[in-house]
Amino acid sequence: MKQSFFVITIILGLAFSVRCSYDYSKNEFPEGFVFGSAFSAFQWEGAIDEDGRKPSIWDTYLQSSNGHELIKDIDCDGYHKYKEDVRLMYDMGLDAFRLSISWPRLIPSGTGHVNPKGLRFYKNLLNELKRYGIEPHVTLHHNDLPQALEDEYGGWIDRKIIDDFTAFADVCFREFGNTVKHWSTINEPNMLASGGYDLGVMPPKHCSPPFGVVNCSRGNSSTEPYIALHNMLLAHASTARLYKQKYKYKQNGSVGITIFAYWMVPFTSSQKDKIATQRAKDFYLGWVLHPLLYGDYPDVMKKIVGKRMPIFSEDESDLVKDSFDFLGVIHYTTFYIKHLSNSVQGDYNLDVDASLLPIGNSTMVSFDVLPWGLEEVLEYIKQNYGNPPVYILENGQPSNHNSSSLNDTGRVEYLHAYIGSVLKSVRNGSDTRGYFQWSFMDLFEFLNYNYTYGLYYVNFTDPERKRSPKTSALWYSAFLKGTTKVHKNISVSSSPGFFSQ
């Protein structure tokens, strides 16, 4: 059994040149193209034990790592400050906003009783967005599975989740569908499956030696990632069918799914590295995309994984195939891929026999500016998966969370370059229809609580959670409102909304 996936090794000094340094304006994008920002329920709302909400698997994960109080100490209190935050979105000039519905807040036990206070909160939030002319793009599941379902039958590794997720989606469509026209079912299933069921670095913290990078008390890294993602695809497809049959003709909305999409390039010009790179693309991108277009997994996955790979029945294949109106792409950076021999055992198990190596000076708190990687992701989807409608639902630059991060010129450079790469891709025929920066404000970040992606700085030591615009917020607002070209070298006065170049 091949046992290696991504051995993360920091390689310094091997930077690629930035290919996007030109000036452009919002008006150069096609009519109807939307610009937004984003956050998720667990990372923004806070109020984890208020108004009937019950724990998610993230609450339990933090309790097990002695970090449960962090979410109370590092949250935005959006549950109580949503009106203020929507006003900030309006002032910035956002066309749209991506958010998620907390399943354990809306249906606390995962099934059955709908929490009236949770229902009222989301209706109020969505109506506030619409009142200011901001189009909501809603993700149904953003990593926060109700702990009750994990306890009852193991969550995503049991097929019962398909019916329960579909029932949750039914409530959301029924209650919010007159306001929401863009639904994403499951956030980055490839990342959820590998992080939660292979490495154990995310809830529900399943893994098994020698693959997991943490100590897990349960799991099987050689089988559970494939089972979990298989059930996510079936849950997505079941939900998409429900919407099409029951709601689409009345609500005139659309349903998609997101994929976490690094771009990958060979570490050397060797044939082995080139083959390993394509193999990694099939395992990481094709794992989700291939069933959506062709109704089955890539041949290389089926060959390598063998009997451990779940099989779609004929009916399931028909259900999954073409079960999306759009694809949500989540992209942050690009990596080298290096072939590993079978004798080398890595920390990751998706059977790829390849190392994933950061390019240049990328670290956990900084990504090199490699916008051509996003162009390549969009071109790859266009060439290999039928050029579907695409929304960039997450793209952003992390930085250390402290008051000095207000002058985040590195984030400005990153956003300028990546938005420019989207424009290039659109001009090259990609059916990309929107760009959502991650994240609107500093949030409780899932994997490292000390860095954030926000356009707004949030003072977590202030009981009022004061929001302060960073340089990137002012730059993005200038781009969104401007009728002239912008470039990355923009100086901003202390008064939000006033800019000089």
C-alpha angles and dihedrals in degrees: 000000000000107000110183133095124148120357102187111218122170110233113190129202099021100110125162118220119257110253098193115069102127128112123250141159136227089248090068091069118089120272109272095026107138131214121201148140133233154211136172129238099247093046097047112025104062110180088110095168100032134107099003101311114148129202125287124205088265091060089052093045091054092047090054091051094047090247103108093113089058092077089055091046097040108043135105096231087229090158088073100025101047094117092054091048095049089051089054089052090052092047090051091054101242117173094200143003132213118216138152137232115237106231093201090051096048098037103015097191093043093246137043121009117063112216106235093205092051090047091051092049094055093044090051092047094048093045090050090054092049091047089061094043095252114143112226119224106192130202113202098202121027102170097291106112114176108261088223091069093046089053095045101051112345101273116239096013092066124070090226086081090071094067094038093051091047090051091050090050090049090059091049094048092047097046102034106020096099088063102032118067100167118060127179112193107201128011115234100328091187090060093043092051096047098038097042103034106025110031099022092220092123132042135312080036099216120163142125134215133306095016106052119088092209135042108275124187094204144015143075114247093194096060114012098069089058094045093048095050091044090057091046090055091049091047090050093048093046089052093048090051091049091052093047094048100039111022116015097082091052101036100031093214136136137236127213142157131228132233130200103232124189112176115233132204130180115269090221136008091257118127091235092057092046092051091045090052093054090045090053091050091052093048096044106030102018090050087076104020101047096061090046092057104026105023095240144063122271114280092239090058093049091048097049100037094041117171092002089069114093115237126226114227115226091260092047091049090053090047095052097040112095091357095144138072094198141004123235113214122203111193133165111153149346131252140197117242120214125187117243124204117238090252092064115088117204134190094253129068115202090118094245101125092216139115121226109216125188116238121235118331099340114147137163090276101039137036123203111243102257105154093162086072091066090047089054093049091053092045091049091052091046094050100039107029107040100268096272123189107281134197119192095224098177132024126142151122124256125221138172113281108241138111092265089065090079089091094057100165090156090063090049090054090048095049093045091053098044096045087050089052090054090053090051090051093050090050088050092057104268111147092226111153107178147016124213119188117217115254132011093198139000109291143183095278113213103224105027121024094195099067131058141186101210130142085204122052113228118205101219092186090061113086087216091054092225115212119217125184117242123212088263091058091054092046093049091048091051090052093047094048101033128104093193131068120276131203134192096260099076125144117211128202122227090258111085112237098028117103138176127187 
